[in-house]
Amino acid sequence: MKLCNQCILPETFPGIKFDDNGICNHCRRADSSSTDSAEQKAGYRENLDKLIESVKSTAPSYDVIIAYSGGKDSSYTLKLLRERYDLKILALTFDNHFVSPVAWQNIRTMTDVLEADHITFKLPWPSAKVIFSKTAQEDIFPVPTLLRASSICTACIGMVKSLTLKTALEMSIPMAAFGWSPGQAPIQSAIMKTNPSLTAQNQASLKKAFSSEIIKGINQYFIPESYYEIYKDRFPYNIHPLAFFDYDEGEVIRQIQALGWKEPKDTDTNSSNCLLNAFANQCHIKRHGFHPYVWEIANMVRQGVMGREEGIEKIYAEQNQDMINYAKEKLGL
Ligand SMILES: [Zn+2]
């Protein structure tokens, strides 16, 4: 398969065009719009310092809620928030029934070492089974989401984001943190006050994608209409600090390992917590002809935070068949 010579996006990626040097349109656009990224990142770090200074004393319970999967990126984000800013942290883990046992152990270890309170939100297995079987077999979300993630991941992350925001509103927590890697979300959205009307729109489109049978089981995860009025002054800042702090995967792992985090051996190359991911990837590759993580990893290669060879290894290695079988059997597919 032909790949972009710079960023590893494949010829099967929708809308891709290569120039005579084999460089894709996304790389060309990034080159022409590039600003001084070190300076830009420093500006965001300063803005986060200021934001934290302004909210820290106002929070009645926690300064920040973090969507915490126990994976390397959210563990590193937790470390950063605790060690650099000394925040009062509530970590929320969404139990999708596929969290690796090693990830659970990491969650216990890291929330102890970094002194964060922790809650788990587990959806009942019948709901999980219906949602993941459906999204394994069908794309239920709008096309743009398919370029960036598998349907299974989009469903799961949608619930995580919604629950995190809902909990922040209910507990009056002024910031909601996510461990998105520098390739997952653009720096421009890395510190942003949650916009209620945009949230309402996103929630409506997520709910529209799920069937009414599914919604019956998970309606309580979404923001009720009344919250937009009652809590209109409480909408938190969304932050994803890894977009503007130095990011090197090896270094991230070394630093959290020093605190007792262990690398799971039972997950695929693109996840350090989820046992469903390899199957989710395979379903997506079969239907669309490209890997659902290729956009994220290509961004990281383009930004220079990951080597090209390492990116190719992560994306173009075969999915682990044992893991695929494990998830398929559990879902009864
Ligand atoms: Zn490219």
mmCIF file of N, CA, C and O and ligand atoms in Angstrom, residues 4-9 16 23-27 302, ligand 1:
data_model
loop_
_atom_site.group_PDB
_atom_site.id
_atom_site.type_symbol
_atom_site.label_atom_id
_atom_site.label_comp_id
_atom_site.label_asym_id
_atom_site.label_seq_id
_atom_site.Cartn_x
_atom_site.Cartn_y
_atom_site.Cartn_z
ATOM 1 N N CYS A 4 1.908 8.103 2.539
ATOM 2 C CA CYS A 4 2.538 9.421 2.442
ATOM 3 C C CYS A 4 3.984 9.306 2.942
ATOM 4 O O CYS A 4 4.238 8.686 3.974
ATOM 5 N N ASN A 5 4.903 9.909 2.198
ATOM 6 C CA ASN A 5 6.319 9.817 2.573
ATOM 7 C C ASN A 5 6.660 10.582 3.840
ATOM 8 O O ASN A 5 7.713 10.401 4.415
ATOM 9 N N GLN A 6 5.726 11.456 4.245
ATOM 10 C CA GLN A 6 6.016 12.228 5.447
ATOM 11 C C GLN A 6 5.262 11.678 6.667
ATOM 12 O O GLN A 6 5.842 11.437 7.709
ATOM 13 N N CYS A 7 3.937 11.442 6.518
ATOM 14 C CA CYS A 7 3.120 11.222 7.721
ATOM 15 C C CYS A 7 2.495 9.825 7.872
ATOM 16 O O CYS A 7 1.798 9.590 8.838
ATOM 17 N N ILE A 8 2.642 8.932 6.964
ATOM 18 C CA ILE A 8 2.104 7.559 6.989
ATOM 19 C C ILE A 8 0.618 7.395 6.680
ATOM 20 O O ILE A 8 0.088 6.302 6.794
ATOM 21 N N LEU A 9 -0.114 8.467 6.293
ATOM 22 C CA LEU A 9 -1.502 8.243 5.859
ATOM 23 C C LEU A 9 -1.464 7.398 4.580
ATOM 24 O O LEU A 9 -0.624 7.624 3.712
ATOM 25 N N ILE A 16 -7.601 11.613 0.233
ATOM 26 C CA ILE A 16 -6.164 11.900 0.231
ATOM 27 C C ILE A 16 -5.645 12.129 -1.199
ATOM 28 O O ILE A 16 -6.129 11.496 -2.150
ATOM 29 N N ILE A 23 3.989 13.313 -1.097
ATOM 30 C CA ILE A 23 3.568 13.974 0.156
ATOM 31 C C ILE A 23 2.069 14.254 0.061
ATOM 32 O O ILE A 23 1.586 14.731 -0.965
ATOM 33 N N CYS A 24 1.345 13.982 1.143
ATOM 34 C CA CYS A 24 -0.113 14.091 1.076
ATOM 35 C C CYS A 24 -0.595 15.530 1.295
ATOM 36 O O CYS A 24 0.153 16.390 1.766
ATOM 37 N N ASN A 25 -1.864 15.762 0.930
ATOM 38 C CA ASN A 25 -2.441 17.106 1.058
ATOM 39 C C ASN A 25 -2.479 17.588 2.507
ATOM 40 O O ASN A 25 -2.348 18.781 2.768
ATOM 41 N N HIS A 26 -2.633 16.657 3.490
ATOM 42 C CA HIS A 26 -2.677 17.078 4.897
ATOM 43 C C HIS A 26 -1.303 17.600 5.345
ATOM 44 O O HIS A 26 -1.220 18.570 6.081
ATOM 45 N N CYS A 27 -0.256 16.939 4.889
ATOM 46 C CA CYS A 27 1.101 17.403 5.232
ATOM 47 C C CYS A 27 1.395 18.746 4.569
ATOM 48 O O CYS A 27 1.984 19.633 5.182
ATOM 49 N N ARG A 302 3.820 13.726 11.913
ATOM 50 C CA ARG A 302 3.969 15.026 11.235
ATOM 51 C C ARG A 302 4.493 16.097 12.191
ATOM 52 O O ARG A 302 5.312 16.919 11.830
HETATM 53 ZN ZN ZN B 1 1.157 13.140 4.833
#
